[in-house]
Structure formats: structure tokens, C-alpha cells
Short mmCIF file of C-alpha atoms in Angstrom, two decimals:
data_model
loop_
_atom_site.label_atom_id
_atom_site.label_comp_id
_atom_site.label_asym_id
_atom_site.label_seq_id
_atom_site.Cartn_x
_atom_site.Cartn_y
_atom_site.Cartn_z
CA MET A 1 0.00 0.00 0.00
CA ALA A 2 1.24 3.50 -0.81
CA ASN A 3 2.72 5.32 2.17
CA SER A 4 1.49 8.82 2.88
CA SER A 5 3.94 11.48 3.96
CA GLN A 6 3.83 13.16 7.33
CA ASN A 7 2.37 16.25 5.67
CA ASP A 8 -0.30 14.11 3.98
CA ARG A 9 -1.27 12.61 7.34
CA LYS A 10 -1.54 16.08 8.85
CA ILE A 11 -3.81 17.24 6.00
CA ILE A 12 -5.95 14.09 6.31
CA ALA A 13 -6.31 14.59 10.06
CA GLU A 14 -7.47 18.18 9.51
CA HIS A 15 -10.19 17.02 7.06
CA PRO A 16 -11.77 13.84 8.50
CA LEU A 17 -14.19 11.78 6.43
CA ASP A 18 -16.45 11.35 9.49
CA THR A 19 -19.80 9.85 8.38
CA SER A 20 -19.64 10.93 4.73
CA LEU A 21 -19.17 7.36 3.45
CA ASP A 22 -21.62 5.63 5.81
CA ARG A 23 -24.49 5.53 3.31
CA LEU A 24 -22.27 3.73 0.80
CA ARG A 25 -21.18 0.83 3.02
CA GLU A 26 -24.23 -1.37 2.51
CA PRO A 27 -24.36 -1.07 -1.31
CA LEU A 28 -20.56 -1.57 -1.47
CA ARG A 29 -20.90 -4.68 0.69
CA ASN A 30 -23.63 -6.04 -1.60
CA ILE A 31 -21.47 -5.48 -4.68
CA GLU A 32 -18.50 -7.20 -3.06
CA GLN A 33 -20.59 -10.21 -2.01
CA SER A 34 -21.93 -10.68 -5.54
CA TYR A 35 -18.50 -10.37 -7.12
CA LYS A 36 -17.09 -13.68 -8.39
CA LEU A 37 -13.63 -13.33 -9.83
CA SER A 38 -13.81 -16.63 -11.68
CA SER A 39 -17.03 -15.87 -13.51
CA LEU A 40 -17.58 -12.14 -13.55
CA SER A 41 -15.09 -9.31 -13.87
CA PHE A 42 -17.41 -6.29 -13.75
CA ASP A 43 -15.11 -4.82 -16.42
CA GLY A 44 -17.34 -2.07 -17.74
CA ALA A 45 -20.43 -4.05 -16.84
CA ALA A 46 -23.67 -2.20 -17.39
CA ASP A 47 -25.89 -1.68 -14.36
CA GLY A 48 -29.16 -3.49 -14.13
CA PRO A 49 -32.26 -2.39 -12.25
CA ASP A 50 -30.38 -2.86 -8.94
CA LEU A 51 -27.58 -0.56 -7.87
CA GLY A 52 -24.70 -2.02 -9.92
CA PRO A 53 -20.94 -1.57 -9.63
CA GLN A 54 -20.72 1.33 -12.08
CA LYS A 55 -23.21 3.45 -10.13
CA ILE A 56 -21.93 2.66 -6.67
CA ILE A 57 -18.25 3.18 -7.60
CA SER A 58 -19.28 6.46 -9.25
CA ARG A 59 -21.03 7.49 -6.05
CA LEU A 60 -17.97 6.54 -4.01
CA LEU A 61 -15.66 8.65 -6.19
CA SER A 62 -18.15 11.53 -6.11
CA ALA A 63 -18.32 11.36 -2.29
CA LEU A 64 -14.52 11.46 -2.02
CA LEU A 65 -14.43 14.38 -4.47
CA GLY A 66 -16.76 16.25 -2.13
CA HIS A 67 -14.02 16.70 0.46
CA GLU A 68 -11.80 19.77 0.69
CA VAL A 69 -8.85 17.48 1.37
CA THR A 70 -8.80 16.42 -2.30
CA TYR A 71 -7.60 19.91 -3.25
CA ASN A 72 -4.72 19.72 -0.76
CA LEU A 73 -3.37 16.20 -1.27
CA ARG A 74 -0.98 15.82 -4.20
CA SER A 75 -0.95 12.85 -6.56
CA LYS A 76 1.98 10.43 -6.42
CA VAL A 77 2.09 10.08 -10.21
CA GLY A 78 2.16 13.72 -11.29
CA ASN A 79 1.82 17.33 -10.19
CA ASN A 80 -1.96 17.31 -9.99
CA ASP A 81 -4.01 17.29 -6.83
CA ILE A 82 -6.19 14.32 -5.90
CA ALA A 83 -9.37 16.15 -6.96
CA SER A 84 -8.12 16.25 -10.54
CA GLU A 85 -7.18 12.56 -10.53
CA LEU A 86 -10.49 11.48 -8.97
CA SER A 87 -12.33 13.53 -11.56
CA GLU A 88 -10.56 11.56 -14.30
CA LEU A 89 -11.42 8.27 -12.60
CA PHE A 90 -15.06 9.34 -12.31
CA LYS A 91 -15.26 10.06 -16.04
CA ARG A 92 -13.70 6.69 -16.87
CA VAL A 93 -16.14 4.79 -14.67
CA ARG A 94 -19.17 6.67 -16.02
CA SER A 95 -18.11 5.85 -19.59
CA GLY A 96 -17.66 2.15 -18.70
CA ARG A 97 -13.86 2.21 -19.09
CA TYR A 98 -12.99 0.64 -15.75
CA ASN A 99 -12.20 -2.67 -14.09
CA TYR A 100 -13.93 -3.30 -10.78
CA GLU A 101 -10.95 -5.31 -9.58
CA HIS A 102 -8.96 -2.06 -9.34
CA TYR A 103 -11.53 -0.58 -6.94
CA ARG A 104 -12.00 -3.61 -4.66
CA ALA A 105 -9.35 -2.66 -2.10
CA LEU A 106 -10.85 0.80 -1.63
CA SER A 107 -14.38 -0.59 -1.51
CA ARG A 108 -13.50 -3.16 1.16
CA LEU A 109 -11.75 -0.57 3.34
CA VAL A 110 -14.86 1.62 3.28
CA VAL A 111 -17.02 -1.37 4.21
CA LYS A 112 -14.67 -2.25 7.10
CA ARG A 113 -14.67 1.34 8.40
CA ALA A 114 -10.90 1.60 7.98
CA SER A 115 -8.99 4.68 9.11
CA ASP A 116 -8.95 7.80 6.96
CA VAL A 117 -5.20 7.37 6.39
CA ASP A 118 -5.69 3.83 5.06
CA ILE A 119 -8.52 4.95 2.78
CA TRP A 120 -6.57 7.85 1.28
CA ASN A 121 -3.43 5.68 0.93
CA THR A 122 -5.56 3.27 -1.10
CA VAL A 123 -6.83 6.17 -3.21
CA PHE A 124 -3.18 7.04 -3.97
CA GLU A 125 -2.54 3.42 -4.93
CA LEU A 126 -5.70 3.28 -7.08
CA ILE A 127 -4.62 6.36 -9.04
CA THR A 128 -1.18 4.86 -9.59
CA THR A 129 -2.62 1.50 -10.71
CA VAL A 130 -5.09 3.00 -13.18
CA SER A 131 -2.48 5.38 -14.60
CA GLN A 132 -0.16 2.43 -15.27
CA THR A 133 -2.84 0.35 -16.99
CA THR A 134 -4.28 3.17 -19.09
CA PRO A 135 -2.94 3.08 -22.68
CA PRO A 136 -1.50 6.31 -24.08
CA THR A 137 -4.06 8.56 -25.70
CA SER A 138 -4.18 8.69 -29.47
CA ILE A 139 -4.86 12.44 -29.36
CA PRO A 140 -1.73 14.57 -29.73
CA ALA A 141 -0.68 16.95 -26.98
CA SER A 142 -1.56 19.85 -29.24
CA PHE A 143 -3.44 20.43 -32.43
CA ASP A 144 -3.11 23.46 -34.68
CA SER A 145 -1.05 25.19 -31.97
CA THR A 146 -3.89 24.81 -29.44
CA PRO A 147 -2.79 22.92 -26.30
CA ILE A 148 -5.08 20.11 -25.20
CA THR A 149 -5.67 20.38 -21.47
CA ARG A 150 -8.10 19.11 -18.86
CA SER A 151 -11.36 21.03 -19.09
CA SER A 152 -15.05 20.95 -18.18
CA SER A 153 -16.09 20.54 -21.81
CA SER A 154 -17.06 16.87 -21.49
CA PHE A 155 -19.36 17.24 -18.48
CA GLN A 156 -23.04 17.21 -19.34
CA GLY A 157 -26.40 16.61 -17.69
CA SER A 158 -26.71 14.93 -14.31
CA GLU A 159 -22.98 14.15 -13.96
CA GLN A 160 -22.27 17.85 -13.38
CA THR A 161 -21.98 17.72 -9.60
CA ARG A 162 -20.49 20.83 -8.06
CA ARG A 163 -17.23 19.24 -6.92
CA ILE A 164 -16.54 17.48 -10.21
CA VAL A 165 -17.22 20.52 -12.37
CA GLU A 166 -15.31 22.89 -10.08
CA SER A 167 -12.28 20.59 -10.10
CA ALA A 168 -12.15 20.74 -13.91
CA LEU A 169 -12.88 24.48 -13.97
CA PHE A 170 -10.04 25.11 -11.53
CA TYR A 171 -7.56 23.63 -13.99
CA GLU A 172 -9.05 25.67 -16.81
CA ILE A 173 -8.67 29.03 -15.09
CA LYS A 174 -5.75 28.59 -12.66
CA GLY A 175 -3.23 29.87 -15.18
CA CYS A 176 -5.36 32.56 -16.79
CA THR A 177 -7.01 34.51 -13.97
CA TYR A 178 -6.04 38.18 -13.73
CA ARG A 179 -6.96 40.65 -10.98
CA ASN A 180 -6.50 44.42 -10.80
CA VAL A 181 -6.45 44.70 -14.58
CA GLY A 182 -5.42 48.22 -15.58
CA GLY A 183 -8.14 50.20 -17.35
CA PHE A 184 -10.85 47.66 -16.50
CA PHE A 185 -13.40 50.18 -15.24
CA GLU A 186 -12.70 52.63 -18.04
CA LYS A 187 -13.16 49.91 -20.67
CA TYR A 188 -16.53 48.64 -19.49
CA PHE A 189 -18.17 51.51 -17.57
CA ASP A 190 -16.78 54.84 -18.81
CA GLY A 191 -17.48 56.65 -22.07
CA ARG A 192 -20.69 54.73 -22.80
CA CYS A 193 -23.92 56.25 -24.06
CA TRP A 194 -25.44 55.57 -20.63
CA SER A 195 -22.44 56.76 -18.56
CA HIS A 196 -23.94 60.22 -18.07
CA LYS A 197 -27.15 58.59 -16.77
CA SER A 198 -25.28 56.48 -14.23
CA LYS A 199 -23.40 59.57 -13.04
CA SER A 200 -26.70 61.45 -12.77
CA ILE A 201 -28.07 58.66 -10.59
CA TYR A 202 -25.02 58.95 -8.37
CA ASN A 203 -25.49 62.70 -8.06
CA GLU A 204 -29.14 62.18 -7.15
CA ILE A 205 -28.34 59.94 -4.21
CA THR A 206 -25.26 61.70 -2.81
CA GLU A 207 -27.47 63.01 -0.03
CA GLN A 208 -27.61 59.42 1.24
CA TYR A 209 -23.82 59.37 1.53
CA ARG A 210 -22.87 60.71 4.95
CA GLY A 211 -19.95 60.15 7.26
CA GLY A 212 -18.14 58.05 4.70
CA ARG A 213 -20.94 55.51 4.18
CA TRP A 214 -24.29 54.98 2.46
CA ILE A 215 -26.87 55.49 5.18
CA ASP A 216 -29.41 53.47 3.21
CA PHE A 217 -27.10 50.50 2.67
CA PRO A 218 -27.58 47.77 5.31
CA SER A 219 -25.15 47.92 8.23
CA GLN A 220 -25.40 44.12 8.39
CA PRO A 221 -25.05 43.31 4.67
CA ASP A 222 -26.45 39.79 4.50
CA GLU A 223 -28.01 38.54 1.27
CA ASP A 224 -31.62 39.43 2.09
CA ALA A 225 -30.77 42.92 3.32
CA VAL A 226 -28.63 43.73 0.28
CA TRP A 227 -31.33 42.43 -2.06
CA ASP A 228 -33.91 44.67 -0.32
CA TRP A 229 -31.60 47.66 -0.85
CA LEU A 230 -31.00 46.78 -4.50
CA SER A 231 -34.74 46.33 -5.13
CA ARG A 232 -35.47 49.79 -3.77
CA PHE A 233 -32.56 51.25 -5.73
CA GLN A 234 -33.66 49.85 -9.09
CA ASP A 235 -37.34 50.64 -8.51
CA LYS A 236 -36.45 54.29 -7.96
CA HIS A 237 -33.55 54.85 -10.35
CA LEU A 238 -33.61 52.09 -12.98
CA SER A 239 -37.29 51.82 -13.81
CA ASP A 240 -36.65 52.47 -17.51
CA SER A 241 -33.39 50.54 -17.89
CA ARG A 242 -32.88 47.75 -20.44
CA GLY A 243 -32.14 45.18 -17.76
CA ILE A 244 -33.48 44.33 -14.36
CA PHE A 245 -31.95 42.55 -11.36
CA TYR A 246 -33.54 39.38 -9.99
CA THR A 247 -32.76 37.05 -7.12
CA THR A 248 -33.41 33.35 -6.62
CA GLU A 249 -35.04 31.63 -3.67
CA SER A 250 -34.48 28.03 -4.76
CA THR A 251 -32.65 25.99 -7.40
CA GLY A 252 -35.94 25.65 -9.27
CA ASP A 253 -36.20 29.38 -9.99
CA LEU A 254 -33.85 29.09 -12.98
CA THR A 255 -34.76 26.59 -15.69
CA GLY A 256 -33.12 25.65 -18.97
CA GLY A 257 -29.81 24.53 -17.46
CA GLU A 258 -28.20 21.11 -17.55
CA ALA A 259 -27.88 21.10 -13.76
CA GLN A 260 -29.68 22.95 -10.98
CA ARG A 261 -27.91 26.10 -9.81
CA GLN A 262 -28.92 29.02 -7.60
CA PRO A 263 -27.02 32.28 -8.15
CA ASP A 264 -27.76 35.07 -5.68
CA LEU A 265 -28.36 37.74 -8.32
CA PHE A 266 -28.67 37.96 -12.08
CA VAL A 267 -29.69 40.51 -14.68
CA LYS A 268 -31.99 39.81 -17.60
CA ARG A 269 -33.57 42.03 -20.22
CA ARG A 270 -36.67 43.92 -19.12
CA GLY A 271 -39.88 42.85 -20.81
CA ILE A 272 -39.15 39.11 -20.97
CA GLU A 273 -42.14 37.25 -19.61
CA LYS A 274 -41.33 35.44 -16.39
CA SER A 275 -44.10 32.78 -16.54
CA GLY A 276 -43.36 31.84 -12.94
CA LYS A 277 -39.73 30.91 -13.60
CA HIS A 278 -36.61 32.37 -15.21
CA ASN A 279 -34.45 30.73 -17.86
CA TRP A 280 -30.67 30.57 -18.19
CA LYS A 281 -30.95 31.66 -21.81
CA ASP A 282 -32.07 35.10 -20.61
CA VAL A 283 -29.36 35.69 -17.98
CA ARG A 284 -26.98 38.54 -18.88
CA VAL A 285 -25.00 39.26 -15.67
CA ILE A 286 -24.25 37.03 -12.66
CA GLY A 287 -23.73 38.33 -9.11
CA GLU A 288 -22.86 36.69 -5.80
CA LEU A 289 -23.54 38.18 -2.37
CA LYS A 290 -21.72 37.17 0.81
CA ARG A 291 -21.98 38.76 4.23
CA SER A 292 -18.28 38.30 4.89
CA LYS A 293 -15.22 37.62 2.76
CA TRP A 294 -14.76 34.11 1.38
CA PRO A 295 -11.52 32.58 0.04
CA LEU A 296 -11.06 33.79 -3.55
CA LYS A 297 -10.68 30.28 -4.97
CA LYS A 298 -13.96 29.09 -3.48
CA ILE A 299 -16.15 32.05 -4.41
CA LEU A 300 -14.58 32.56 -7.84
CA LEU A 301 -15.15 28.92 -8.80
CA GLN A 302 -18.78 29.34 -7.78
CA LEU A 303 -19.12 32.36 -10.06
CA VAL A 304 -17.28 30.62 -12.90
CA ARG A 305 -19.62 27.63 -12.57
CA TYR A 306 -22.61 29.92 -13.11
CA THR A 307 -20.81 31.57 -16.03
CA ARG A 308 -20.37 28.17 -17.64
CA ASP A 309 -24.14 27.60 -17.31
CA VAL A 310 -24.79 30.90 -19.11
CA TRP A 311 -22.44 29.90 -21.93
CA THR A 312 -24.07 26.49 -22.27
CA ALA A 313 -27.54 28.05 -22.56
CA GLN A 314 -26.30 31.02 -24.64
CA PRO A 315 -23.30 29.88 -26.70
CA ASN A 316 -23.36 33.14 -28.70
CA HIS A 317 -21.76 35.10 -25.82
CA ARG A 318 -18.26 36.47 -26.47
CA PHE A 319 -17.82 37.39 -22.81
CA ILE A 320 -19.93 37.51 -19.63
CA HIS A 321 -20.05 40.05 -16.80
CA GLY A 322 -20.14 39.06 -13.14
CA PHE A 323 -19.45 40.56 -9.73
CA LEU A 324 -18.75 39.48 -6.15
CA LEU A 325 -20.04 41.60 -3.27
CA HIS A 326 -18.94 40.46 0.18
CA GLY A 327 -19.87 42.88 2.91
CA THR A 328 -18.93 46.29 1.58
CA ILE A 329 -16.19 45.02 -0.76
CA ILE A 330 -17.03 44.48 -4.42
CA GLU A 331 -15.02 43.02 -7.28
CA LEU A 332 -16.14 43.27 -10.91
CA TRP A 333 -15.31 40.41 -13.27
CA VAL A 334 -15.41 39.68 -16.99
CA PHE A 335 -15.07 36.13 -18.28
CA ASP A 336 -14.15 35.35 -21.86
CA ARG A 337 -12.72 32.34 -23.67
CA SER A 338 -9.18 33.26 -22.64
CA GLY A 339 -9.77 33.47 -18.88
CA CYS A 340 -11.03 35.62 -16.01
CA TYR A 341 -10.31 39.35 -15.56
CA SER A 342 -11.23 41.65 -12.68
CA SER A 343 -11.21 45.26 -11.64
CA GLY A 344 -9.68 44.34 -8.31
CA GLU A 345 -11.52 44.72 -5.04
CA PHE A 346 -12.74 48.11 -3.88
CA ASP A 347 -14.77 49.38 -0.96
CA ILE A 348 -18.23 50.64 -1.97
CA TYR A 349 -17.94 53.42 0.63
CA LYS A 350 -14.50 54.63 -0.44
CA LYS A 351 -15.29 54.40 -4.17
CA SER A 352 -18.99 55.06 -3.96
CA GLU A 353 -19.33 56.57 -7.45
CA GLN A 354 -17.74 53.55 -9.12
CA PHE A 355 -20.07 51.27 -7.17
CA ILE A 356 -23.21 53.08 -8.34
CA GLN A 357 -21.87 53.30 -11.93
CA ALA A 358 -21.26 49.56 -11.99
CA ILE A 359 -24.64 48.52 -10.57
CA ALA A 360 -26.51 50.96 -12.83
CA GLY A 361 -24.30 50.06 -15.79
CA TYR A 362 -25.16 46.37 -15.65
CA ALA A 363 -28.83 47.27 -16.04
CA MET A 364 -28.26 49.75 -18.90
CA MET A 365 -25.68 47.95 -21.08
CA SER A 366 -26.47 47.08 -24.68
CA ASP A 367 -26.34 43.51 -25.93
CA GLU A 368 -22.90 44.14 -27.40
CA GLU A 369 -21.65 45.64 -24.12
CA LEU A 370 -23.03 42.59 -22.31
CA GLY A 371 -20.90 40.37 -24.51
CA LEU A 372 -23.48 38.95 -26.90
CA ASP A 373 -22.25 38.13 -30.39
CA THR A 374 -24.15 40.69 -32.46
CA PHE A 375 -23.04 38.95 -35.67
CA VAL A 376 -25.80 36.46 -34.91
CA GLU A 377 -29.03 38.46 -34.87
CA GLN A 378 -31.98 37.35 -32.77
CA ASP A 379 -35.42 38.09 -34.21
CA LYS A 380 -37.92 36.66 -31.74
CA GLU A 381 -37.28 32.91 -32.06
CA ASP A 382 -35.15 33.17 -35.22
CA ARG A 383 -31.36 33.42 -35.46
CA LEU A 384 -30.07 35.26 -38.53
CA ILE A 385 -26.63 35.99 -39.93
CA THR A 386 -25.50 38.05 -42.92
CA ILE A 387 -22.77 36.58 -45.13
CA THR A 388 -21.03 37.69 -48.30
CA GLU A 389 -21.17 35.18 -51.18
CA ASP A 390 -17.71 34.27 -52.46
CA LEU A 391 -18.73 34.13 -56.13
CA THR A 392 -21.03 37.15 -56.40
CA GLY A 393 -19.77 39.36 -53.58
CA GLN A 394 -23.39 39.97 -52.62
CA GLU A 395 -24.68 39.88 -49.08
CA ARG A 396 -27.09 37.15 -48.12
CA ARG A 397 -29.07 36.56 -44.93
CA LEU A 398 -29.27 33.04 -43.61
CA GLN A 399 -31.74 31.75 -41.06
CA LEU A 400 -30.16 29.38 -38.55
CA GLU A 401 -31.74 26.61 -36.58
CA GLN A 402 -32.43 27.74 -33.02
CA ASN A 403 -30.22 25.17 -31.31
CA PRO A 404 -26.58 24.65 -32.29
CA ILE A 405 -25.45 21.18 -33.31
CA ALA A 406 -22.15 21.62 -31.46
CA ILE A 407 -21.09 23.94 -28.62
CA GLN A 408 -18.14 24.40 -26.29
CA ARG A 409 -19.02 23.88 -22.61
CA ALA A 410 -15.55 24.75 -21.36
CA ILE A 411 -14.70 28.30 -20.29
CA VAL A 412 -11.15 28.49 -21.65
CA CYS A 413 -11.28 27.21 -25.23
CA ARG A 414 -11.68 28.42 -28.81
CA GLY A 415 -15.40 28.91 -28.16
CA THR A 416 -16.47 27.60 -31.56
CA ASN A 417 -20.17 26.87 -31.94
CA CYS A 418 -21.76 25.29 -35.00
CA TYR A 419 -25.27 25.99 -36.34
CA ARG A 420 -27.10 24.47 -39.27
CA SER A 421 -28.76 26.84 -41.72
CA LYS A 422 -32.46 26.37 -42.46
CA ASP A 423 -31.97 27.77 -45.97
CA THR A 424 -29.30 25.36 -47.22
CA ASN A 425 -27.17 22.53 -45.97
CA ARG A 426 -24.52 25.01 -44.89
CA LEU A 427 -22.99 25.04 -41.47
CA SER A 428 -22.16 28.31 -39.74
CA ASN A 429 -19.37 28.66 -37.22
CA SER A 430 -19.33 31.30 -34.50
CA LEU A 431 -15.98 31.83 -32.82
CA GLY A 432 -15.71 33.14 -29.28
CA SER A 433 -13.29 35.94 -28.51
CA LEU A 434 -9.74 35.18 -27.49
CA THR A 435 -7.88 38.05 -25.91
CA SER A 436 -4.33 38.50 -24.73
CA ASP A 437 -2.91 40.46 -21.85
CA ASP A 438 0.61 41.31 -20.76
CA GLN A 439 -0.25 40.78 -17.11
CA LYS A 440 0.77 37.67 -15.23
CA PRO A 441 -2.03 35.47 -13.93
CA ILE A 442 -2.63 35.25 -10.19
CA SER A 443 -2.21 32.00 -8.27
CA LEU A 444 -5.38 30.24 -7.16
CA ASP A 445 -3.60 27.40 -5.38
#
């Protein structure tokens, strides 16, 4: 059995498994009892009506992925953390590319209520065993100068548990996340056709700014209190804006996604019928509210996860706006296909005008300013593009099918989406924006 280091043991002790695997012991015991090495290998066996090996091993890997310790323990076969390796194992099991024999030792230790150290040592050994028996991939390390890396692109539907998706997203953005980007505020919030309106709103409410703080802003800025303030603010000052802020009370408030999510705030275009529920295809801006400051890695991954849901429902976005407000500290973010970029944190009391300009700006931005690809026009339920014919040089409008036949679910990628034209058998490609920046990315480790 693989031996854990003293530092590994310390990390494991700080993050005990406790009762998290208790519900899996009985089904694991049943699988082990029915396993006959001489007659049945369970090698990619499909599950029947009972809880079969594929499902229960998937649940075991998912439960282990749900622990913070997986982000802190390092793999013995590479430079990745255990979360990344378990994510790969989960995908292999779900696709049927696994051998139950490799998972027996781990399964039996869980059934026997072994120590946490023994269980994680066996996880190390499992990762090593599978890596040694996995044939080399036939896909080259790069194609057309685009590196092939781990990403969230393959996750779909019910397999998109928070831990699994966030593990993949972490590796997408860890080397391309930039804070305190110079000129960020000027690029997105200054010099716009609505900038004078946002400044007028600020001037209107300066009487509420006394003693270095907004007297109307909640002194205890929990989610409900901040939402009450924002509701009053937009009712009074943004009644004619293009967009409107909404909140969610349950995961069922937002439909149209591949997995249930519950962002604290989002903006959608005014005038869209609600019909009792909202839809991810209408979300334009994502916001998260926290009463106190959270670790950047944790809260940013949460925001990125929501951003990925917007891109999946609206693949014609070039970039997406988001913001984090914890207490009285706000950070504005823009996500595009090259990574994550922020204004840097600022105090809403010390930079009160920027705060009001940002909140008002999100509600007044045009589709182009919100990052939608205006090359693809939306006319009610129809998507239209204008092309120039190669032979004649004349412009021609094509009507596209509403749903693309191929999209990119990853955040950091080329962002290519493919639509079929209703007029001909042509296919139309829409390429997401890739930007470059001279700044060095921050560390999320």
C-alpha cells in the first residue's frame, strides 16, 4: 500500500471523512458479495435495475471528491491534486472504461470502516494503478497550436456535480485569472452612451452618503438585506433601464440549465415574460452576495460555474459580466474564452461613485456591451446571420436553426459553436473571442 507522507497525514487529520461514506457501506458490501472473480469481472459491466458496480463506484468517487482534502493532497504520479485525478477516474467509470478489480481494495476498506489514512493511501494506490494500466491517448498533446488540457467541456447533464465541475474548472482558469487589470473600469463603464445617466443617478443619491458611508445601505449586509436595498434602488432609479436585477429563492427558480444552480443575483432584459420561472438563456449578468469575505478560490469557482451555465444556454456570448459583493467590498469580473479578468476589489464606501456606476451600468448595457455576439441576430425565435457570397460578392441573410449542433461547454477554449442553416445545408461557425494580456495570472492554489 502506498505510504502517505507526514504532511499528507496532517492534512488528512485536519479534514476527517467522518460519516460521509456511511451511506455507501451497505451497497458496497452487496457489490463485493456478488462479485465472483472466476465468472464475472465487472469490467465495464452495465448496471441493471439494482444498484450495480458502475453506479456505486461512481457514487464513491463523487463522495470522495466532495471533500476539501482532495484539493490539498498531491498525486503520487504527477503534479496534480487528488481532486483532478479522482475527476478523471469518475469520467472513466461513467463511460464504462474501468475494471472493478482495481476498486475492490478501496471498496473493502470503506465497508470495514478503515482509518482515513488507510482509505486515502488506497486512493493514492488506485490512481497509480489506473495510470499504469491506461494506454496512451491517441490524441496529440496539441493540435493546430492549441494545447489540449483538462477542461469541463465533457461534463453534461446529471454528472455535473459541483465538486466534479469545479475541479475541472479550476484547472481551466488557474493559469489565466487576472486581478487588478489596468483600465478595466474605463473599458466597461466609462465613455458609454449611458455613462452620463449612471453619473446622474449617483449625483441624485449623494445626499444618502454621509460620514463616509451609504446610510441606506444595510449595516449588516447579509443577502436578504442587500437584495432589499437593491430592489429599492432599481425601482427608484432604474425603472426604464434595459435590464433588471432578480434574485433566486431556490434551485428551481432558474430553468433551462443542464444542472440545478442558484445564483444570488442575475440581470436579464426587461420585458421578458417570467411565466413563474426564469431561464438561463435570458441571464446577462451574474452576481454573488456574501456577508463576509470568502476565500477567492472558493467564491470565484462558484461564479465561474454559473458563467459556464450561461455559456451552455447562450453559446453566442463572447464574454460575460459578473461581480462578487462580500460585505462592503465588491469586485467586478469579466469572463471570456481566454480566462477571467477583474477590476480588483474596492470598498463601496471609499469608491462610492464607481459602485453606483457599476450597478446601474449592468442594467443599462447594450447587448454588445453585455458580450453577446451581435453577428448572430436574434429576431424573436429566429437566429439570422449576414454573409457575403464568395462568387457574387453579394450579401445574403441566412436563417439558422435555433439550437446549435455543437457547442463548447468549457470556459477556456476556442469557443467555436456550430449551427445548421435552415436555408441550405450550410454550417455556420461562431468563434468566441480570445484576448491576450501582458499581465501575469494570479495564483489560485
